mmCIF file of C-alpha atoms in Angstrom:
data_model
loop_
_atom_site.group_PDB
_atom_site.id
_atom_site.type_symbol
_atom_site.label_atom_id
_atom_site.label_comp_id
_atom_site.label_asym_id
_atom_site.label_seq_id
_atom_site.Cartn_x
_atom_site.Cartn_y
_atom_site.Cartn_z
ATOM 1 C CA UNK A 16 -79.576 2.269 56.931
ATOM 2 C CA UNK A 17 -81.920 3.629 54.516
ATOM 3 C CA UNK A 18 -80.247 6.794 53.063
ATOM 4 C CA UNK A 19 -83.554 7.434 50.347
ATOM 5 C CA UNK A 20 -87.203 6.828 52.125
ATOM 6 C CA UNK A 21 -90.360 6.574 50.296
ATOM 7 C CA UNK A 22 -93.165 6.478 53.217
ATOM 8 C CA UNK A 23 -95.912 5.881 50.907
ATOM 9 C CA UNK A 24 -96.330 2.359 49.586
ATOM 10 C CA UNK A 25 -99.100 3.548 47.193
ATOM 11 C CA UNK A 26 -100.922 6.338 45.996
ATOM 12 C CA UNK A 27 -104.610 6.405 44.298
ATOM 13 C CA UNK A 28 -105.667 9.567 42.491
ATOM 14 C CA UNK A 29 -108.324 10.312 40.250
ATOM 15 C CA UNK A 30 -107.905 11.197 36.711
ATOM 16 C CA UNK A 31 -107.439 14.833 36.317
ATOM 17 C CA UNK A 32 -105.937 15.647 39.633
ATOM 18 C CA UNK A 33 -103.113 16.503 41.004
ATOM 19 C CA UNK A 34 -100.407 13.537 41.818
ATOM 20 C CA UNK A 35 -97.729 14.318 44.560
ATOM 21 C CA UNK A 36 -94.915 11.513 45.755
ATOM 22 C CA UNK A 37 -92.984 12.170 48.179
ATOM 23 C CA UNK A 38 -89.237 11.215 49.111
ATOM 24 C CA UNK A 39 -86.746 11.950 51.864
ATOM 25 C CA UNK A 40 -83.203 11.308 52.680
ATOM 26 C CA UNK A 41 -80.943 11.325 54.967
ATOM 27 C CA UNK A 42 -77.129 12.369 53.846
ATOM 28 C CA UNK A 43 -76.078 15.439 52.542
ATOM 29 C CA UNK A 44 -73.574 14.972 50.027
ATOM 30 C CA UNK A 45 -76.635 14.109 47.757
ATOM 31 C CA UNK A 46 -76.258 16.490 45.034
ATOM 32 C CA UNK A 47 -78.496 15.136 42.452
ATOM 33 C CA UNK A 48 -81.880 13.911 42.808
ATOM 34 C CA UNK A 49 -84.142 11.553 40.384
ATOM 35 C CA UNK A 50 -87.520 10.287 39.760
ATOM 36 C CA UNK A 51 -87.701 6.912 37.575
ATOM 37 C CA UNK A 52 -91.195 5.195 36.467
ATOM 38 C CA UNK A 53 -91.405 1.958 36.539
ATOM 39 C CA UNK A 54 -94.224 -0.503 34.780
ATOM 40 C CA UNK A 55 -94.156 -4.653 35.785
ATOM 41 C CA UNK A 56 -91.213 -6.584 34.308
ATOM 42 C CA UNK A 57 -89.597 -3.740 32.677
ATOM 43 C CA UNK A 58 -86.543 -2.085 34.009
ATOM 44 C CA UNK A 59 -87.132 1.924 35.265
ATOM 45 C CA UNK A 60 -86.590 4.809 32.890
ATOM 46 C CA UNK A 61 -85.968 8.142 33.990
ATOM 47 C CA UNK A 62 -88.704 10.697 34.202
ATOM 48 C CA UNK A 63 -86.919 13.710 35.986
ATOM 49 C CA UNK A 64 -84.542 14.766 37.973
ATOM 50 C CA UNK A 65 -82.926 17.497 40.082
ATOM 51 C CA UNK A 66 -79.696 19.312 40.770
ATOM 52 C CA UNK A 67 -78.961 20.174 44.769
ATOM 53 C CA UNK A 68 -78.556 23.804 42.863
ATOM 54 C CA UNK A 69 -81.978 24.435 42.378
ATOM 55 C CA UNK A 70 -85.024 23.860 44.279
ATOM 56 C CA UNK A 71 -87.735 23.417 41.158
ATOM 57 C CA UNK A 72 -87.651 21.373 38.226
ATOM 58 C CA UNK A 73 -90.274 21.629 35.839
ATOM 59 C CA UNK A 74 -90.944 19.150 32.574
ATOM 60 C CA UNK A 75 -94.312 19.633 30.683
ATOM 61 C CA UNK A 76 -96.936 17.733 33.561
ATOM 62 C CA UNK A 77 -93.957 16.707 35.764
ATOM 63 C CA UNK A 78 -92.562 19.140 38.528
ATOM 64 C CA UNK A 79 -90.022 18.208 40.778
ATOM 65 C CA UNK A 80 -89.660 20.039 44.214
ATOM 66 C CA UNK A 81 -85.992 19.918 46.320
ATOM 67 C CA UNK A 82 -86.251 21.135 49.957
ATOM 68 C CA UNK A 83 -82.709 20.957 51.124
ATOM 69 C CA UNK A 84 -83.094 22.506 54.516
ATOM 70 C CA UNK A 85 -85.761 19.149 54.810
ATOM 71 C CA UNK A 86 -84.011 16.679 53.184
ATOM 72 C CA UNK A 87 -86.869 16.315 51.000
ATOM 73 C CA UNK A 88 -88.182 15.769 47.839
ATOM 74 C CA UNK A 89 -91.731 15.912 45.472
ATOM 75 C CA UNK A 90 -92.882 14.865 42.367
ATOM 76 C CA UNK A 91 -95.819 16.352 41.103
ATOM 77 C CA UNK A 92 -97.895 15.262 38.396
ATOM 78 C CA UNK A 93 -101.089 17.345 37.029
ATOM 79 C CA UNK A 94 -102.941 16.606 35.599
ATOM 80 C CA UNK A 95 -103.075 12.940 36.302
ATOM 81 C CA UNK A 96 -103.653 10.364 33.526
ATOM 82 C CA UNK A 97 -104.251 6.892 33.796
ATOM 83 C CA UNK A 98 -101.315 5.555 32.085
ATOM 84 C CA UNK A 99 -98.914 7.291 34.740
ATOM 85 C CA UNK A 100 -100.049 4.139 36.696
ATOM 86 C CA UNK A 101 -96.940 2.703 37.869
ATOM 87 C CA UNK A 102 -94.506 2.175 40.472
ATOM 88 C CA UNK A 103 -92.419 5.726 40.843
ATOM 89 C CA UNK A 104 -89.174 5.203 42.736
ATOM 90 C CA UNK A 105 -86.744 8.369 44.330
ATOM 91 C CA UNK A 106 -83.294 8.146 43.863
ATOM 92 C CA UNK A 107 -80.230 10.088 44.630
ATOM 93 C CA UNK A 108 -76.689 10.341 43.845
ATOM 94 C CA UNK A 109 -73.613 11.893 45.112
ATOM 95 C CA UNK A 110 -70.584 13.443 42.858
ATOM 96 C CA UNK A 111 -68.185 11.460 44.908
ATOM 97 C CA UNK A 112 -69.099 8.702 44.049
ATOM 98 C CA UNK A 113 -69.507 7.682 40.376
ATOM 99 C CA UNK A 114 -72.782 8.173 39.835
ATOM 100 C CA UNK A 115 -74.147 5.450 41.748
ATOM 101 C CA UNK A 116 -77.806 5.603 42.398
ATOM 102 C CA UNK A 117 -79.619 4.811 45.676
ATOM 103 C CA UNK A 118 -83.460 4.743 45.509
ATOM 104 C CA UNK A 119 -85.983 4.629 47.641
ATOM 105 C CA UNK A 120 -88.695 1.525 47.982
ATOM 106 C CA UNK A 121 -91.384 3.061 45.668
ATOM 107 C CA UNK A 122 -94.827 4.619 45.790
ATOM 108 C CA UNK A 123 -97.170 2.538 43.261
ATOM 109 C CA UNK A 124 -99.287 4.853 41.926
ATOM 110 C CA UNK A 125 -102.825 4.167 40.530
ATOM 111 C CA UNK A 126 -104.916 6.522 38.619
ATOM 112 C CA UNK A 127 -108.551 5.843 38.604
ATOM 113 C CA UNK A 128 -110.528 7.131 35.023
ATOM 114 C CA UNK B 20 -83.712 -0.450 19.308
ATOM 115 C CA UNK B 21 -80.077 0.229 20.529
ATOM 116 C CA UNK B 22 -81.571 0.236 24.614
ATOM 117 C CA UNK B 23 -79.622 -2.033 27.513
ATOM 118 C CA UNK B 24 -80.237 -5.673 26.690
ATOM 119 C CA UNK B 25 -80.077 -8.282 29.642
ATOM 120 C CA UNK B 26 -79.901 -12.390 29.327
ATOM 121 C CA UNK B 27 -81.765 -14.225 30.324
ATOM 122 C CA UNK B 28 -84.887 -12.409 30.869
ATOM 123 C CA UNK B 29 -86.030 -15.751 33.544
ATOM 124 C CA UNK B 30 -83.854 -17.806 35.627
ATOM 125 C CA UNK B 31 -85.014 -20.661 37.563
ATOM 126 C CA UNK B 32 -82.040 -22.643 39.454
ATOM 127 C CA UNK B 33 -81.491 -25.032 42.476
ATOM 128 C CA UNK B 34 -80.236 -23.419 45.474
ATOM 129 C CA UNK B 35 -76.040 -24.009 45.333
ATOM 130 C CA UNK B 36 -75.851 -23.928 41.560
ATOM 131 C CA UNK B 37 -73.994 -21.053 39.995
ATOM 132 C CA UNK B 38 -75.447 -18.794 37.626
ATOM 133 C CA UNK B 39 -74.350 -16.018 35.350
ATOM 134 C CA UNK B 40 -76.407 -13.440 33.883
ATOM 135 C CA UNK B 41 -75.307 -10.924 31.028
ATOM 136 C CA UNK B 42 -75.760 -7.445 30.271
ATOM 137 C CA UNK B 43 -75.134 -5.666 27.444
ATOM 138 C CA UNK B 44 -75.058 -1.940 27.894
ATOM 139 C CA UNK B 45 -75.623 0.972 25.228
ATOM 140 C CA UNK B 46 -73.299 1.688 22.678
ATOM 141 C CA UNK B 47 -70.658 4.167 23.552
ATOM 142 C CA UNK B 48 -71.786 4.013 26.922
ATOM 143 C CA UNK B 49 -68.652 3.939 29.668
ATOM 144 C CA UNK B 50 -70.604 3.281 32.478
ATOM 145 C CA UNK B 51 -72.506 0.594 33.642
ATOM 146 C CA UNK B 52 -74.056 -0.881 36.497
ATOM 147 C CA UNK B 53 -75.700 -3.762 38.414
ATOM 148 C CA UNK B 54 -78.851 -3.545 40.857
ATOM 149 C CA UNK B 55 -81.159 -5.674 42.267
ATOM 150 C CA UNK B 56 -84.335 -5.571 43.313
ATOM 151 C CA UNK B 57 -85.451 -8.082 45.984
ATOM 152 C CA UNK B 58 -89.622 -8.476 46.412
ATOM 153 C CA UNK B 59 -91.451 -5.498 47.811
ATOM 154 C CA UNK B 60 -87.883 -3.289 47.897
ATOM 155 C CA UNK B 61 -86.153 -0.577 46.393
ATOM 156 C CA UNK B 62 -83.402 -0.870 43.794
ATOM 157 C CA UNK B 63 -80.206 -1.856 45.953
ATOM 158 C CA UNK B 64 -76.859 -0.757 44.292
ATOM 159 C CA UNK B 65 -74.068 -3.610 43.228
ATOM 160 C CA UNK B 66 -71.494 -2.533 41.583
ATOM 161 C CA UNK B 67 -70.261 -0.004 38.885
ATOM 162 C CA UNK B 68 -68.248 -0.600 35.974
ATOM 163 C CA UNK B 69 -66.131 2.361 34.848
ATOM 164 C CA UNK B 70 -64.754 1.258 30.945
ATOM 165 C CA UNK B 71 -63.469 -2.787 32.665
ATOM 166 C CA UNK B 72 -62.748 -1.616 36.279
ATOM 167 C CA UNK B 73 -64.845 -1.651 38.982
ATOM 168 C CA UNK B 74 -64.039 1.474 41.151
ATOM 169 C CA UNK B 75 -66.743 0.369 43.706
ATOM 170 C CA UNK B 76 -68.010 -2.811 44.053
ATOM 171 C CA UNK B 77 -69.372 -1.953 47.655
ATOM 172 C CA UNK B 78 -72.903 -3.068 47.052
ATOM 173 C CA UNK B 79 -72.137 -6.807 46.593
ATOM 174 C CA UNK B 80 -73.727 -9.214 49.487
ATOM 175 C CA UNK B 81 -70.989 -11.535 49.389
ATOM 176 C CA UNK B 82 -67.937 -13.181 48.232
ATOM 177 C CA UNK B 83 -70.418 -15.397 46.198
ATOM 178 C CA UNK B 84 -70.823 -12.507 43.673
ATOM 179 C CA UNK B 85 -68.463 -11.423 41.088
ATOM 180 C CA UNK B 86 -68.515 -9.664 37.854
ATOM 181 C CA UNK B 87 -67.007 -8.763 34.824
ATOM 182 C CA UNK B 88 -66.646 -6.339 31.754
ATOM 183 C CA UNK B 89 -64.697 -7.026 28.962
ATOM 184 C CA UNK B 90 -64.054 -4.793 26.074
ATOM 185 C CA UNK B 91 -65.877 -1.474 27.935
ATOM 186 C CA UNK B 92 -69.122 -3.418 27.106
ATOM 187 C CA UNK B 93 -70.691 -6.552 27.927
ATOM 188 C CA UNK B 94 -70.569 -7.291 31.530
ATOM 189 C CA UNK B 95 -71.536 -10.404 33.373
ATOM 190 C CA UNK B 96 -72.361 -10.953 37.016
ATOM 191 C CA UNK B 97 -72.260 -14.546 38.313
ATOM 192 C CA UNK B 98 -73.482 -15.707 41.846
ATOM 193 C CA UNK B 99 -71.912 -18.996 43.037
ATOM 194 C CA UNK B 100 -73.471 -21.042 45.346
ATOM 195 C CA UNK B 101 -76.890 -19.512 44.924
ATOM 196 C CA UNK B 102 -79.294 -19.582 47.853
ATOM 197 C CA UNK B 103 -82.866 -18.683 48.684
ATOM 198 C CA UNK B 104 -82.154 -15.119 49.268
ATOM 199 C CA UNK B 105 -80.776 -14.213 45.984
ATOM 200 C CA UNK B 106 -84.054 -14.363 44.554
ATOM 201 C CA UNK B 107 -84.747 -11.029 43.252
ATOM 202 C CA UNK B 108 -84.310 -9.126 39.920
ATOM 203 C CA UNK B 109 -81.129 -8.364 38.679
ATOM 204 C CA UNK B 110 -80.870 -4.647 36.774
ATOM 205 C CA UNK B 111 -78.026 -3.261 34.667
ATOM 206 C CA UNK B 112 -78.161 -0.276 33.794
ATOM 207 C CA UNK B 113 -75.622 2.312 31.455
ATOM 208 C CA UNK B 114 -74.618 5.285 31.463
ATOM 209 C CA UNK B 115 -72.488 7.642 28.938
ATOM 210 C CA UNK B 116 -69.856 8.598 32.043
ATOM 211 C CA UNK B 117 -70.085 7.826 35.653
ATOM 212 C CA UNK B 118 -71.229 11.358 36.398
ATOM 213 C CA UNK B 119 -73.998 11.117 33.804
ATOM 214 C CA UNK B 120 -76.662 11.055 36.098
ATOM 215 C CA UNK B 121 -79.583 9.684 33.884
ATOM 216 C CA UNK B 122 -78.583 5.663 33.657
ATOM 217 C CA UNK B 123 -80.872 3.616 31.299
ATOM 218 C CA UNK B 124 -81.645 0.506 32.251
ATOM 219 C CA UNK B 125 -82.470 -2.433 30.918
ATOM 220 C CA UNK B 126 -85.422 -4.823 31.400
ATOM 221 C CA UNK B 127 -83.729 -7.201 33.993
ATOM 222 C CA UNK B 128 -83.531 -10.773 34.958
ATOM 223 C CA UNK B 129 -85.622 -12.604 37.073
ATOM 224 C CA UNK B 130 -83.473 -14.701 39.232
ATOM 225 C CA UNK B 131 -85.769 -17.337 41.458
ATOM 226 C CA UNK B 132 -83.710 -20.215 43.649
ATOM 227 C CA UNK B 133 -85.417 -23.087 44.736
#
């Protein structure tokens, strides 16, 4: 049962332009919502995130979009540079339920110079 | 740098042996947890450490996995009996409470059972 789906596997843009990932999810008692960046053999660091409160979340070239009514979730990035190439993975959390995080699969996203 | 340390960074075992790999959270940091990331997947959740108790330990596969925290920081999560399918790379990450929602993670380790 996967509670945080990322449909897109990967995602090439070219420099300059505008990058959007996309998430959904499936139970509502999410209330919090994050994106995490992730290069090869590092762990993930945290890039953004989102309260169930709001539906916009905006951090210099990073915007975050939360469609409740959807169950679904953006990250935008414009405009694109190449060293945002990496894998970008969803994840949500409930209050519940001590801050555990459950992520989507990933979108590996390439930008082209 | 004072980030989320994990030992070792590459472990290569036979399949049955037991292994133990070692986190060592952020400073001051209350919670901590363990995820793993199997090839071509998401992050799956493990268990969370809240100071030494584990108030959910749900996301563990199997009896075969344990782990530990002593002193409200280093935590260790051994497999016994390793097989095939625990190949995959092992996260911890820390946070300052449980309902801190940004966790910082450390770099992992690369489990691989032949």
């Amino acid at each position: 049962d996967q509670q945080v789906k990322q449909n897109s596997p990967s995602l090439s843009v070219q420099e300059g332009r505008i990058s959007i990932l996309n998430c959904d999810y499936t139970n509502s008692m999410f209330d919090y919502f994050l994106w995490y960046k992730k290069y090869p053999a590092e762990g993930p660091t945290f890039l953004i995130s989102i309260s169930s409160i709001k539906d916009k979340n905006e951090d210099g070239r990073f915007t975050v979009f939360l469609n409740k009514s959807a169950k679904h979730l953006s990250l935008h990035i414009v405009p694109s540079q190449p060293g945002d190439s990496a894998v970008y993975f969803c994840a949500a959390s409930a209050r519940n339920q001590g801050g555990k995080l459950i992520f989507g699969q990933g979108t590996e996203l390439s930008v082209k110079p | 740098g004072a980030g989320v340390s994990q030992s070792p960074s590459n472990k290569v075992t036979e399949k049955g042996k037991d292994v133990e790999l070692r986190c060592d959270p952020i400073s001051g940091h209350t919670a901590l947890y363990w995820y793993r990331q199997s090839l071509g997947q998401g992050l799956e959740f493990l268990i969370y450490f809240q100071g030494n108790s584990a108030p959910d330990k749900s996301g563990l596969p199997s009896d075969r996995f344990s782990a530990e925290r002593t002193g409200g920081s280093v935590s260790t999560l051994t497999i016994q009996r390793t097989q095939q399918e625990d190949s995959a790379v092992y996260l911890c990450a820390s946070s300052l409470e449980p309902q801190e929602n940004e966790q910082f993670f450390g770099p992992g380790t690369r489990l691989t059972v032949l």
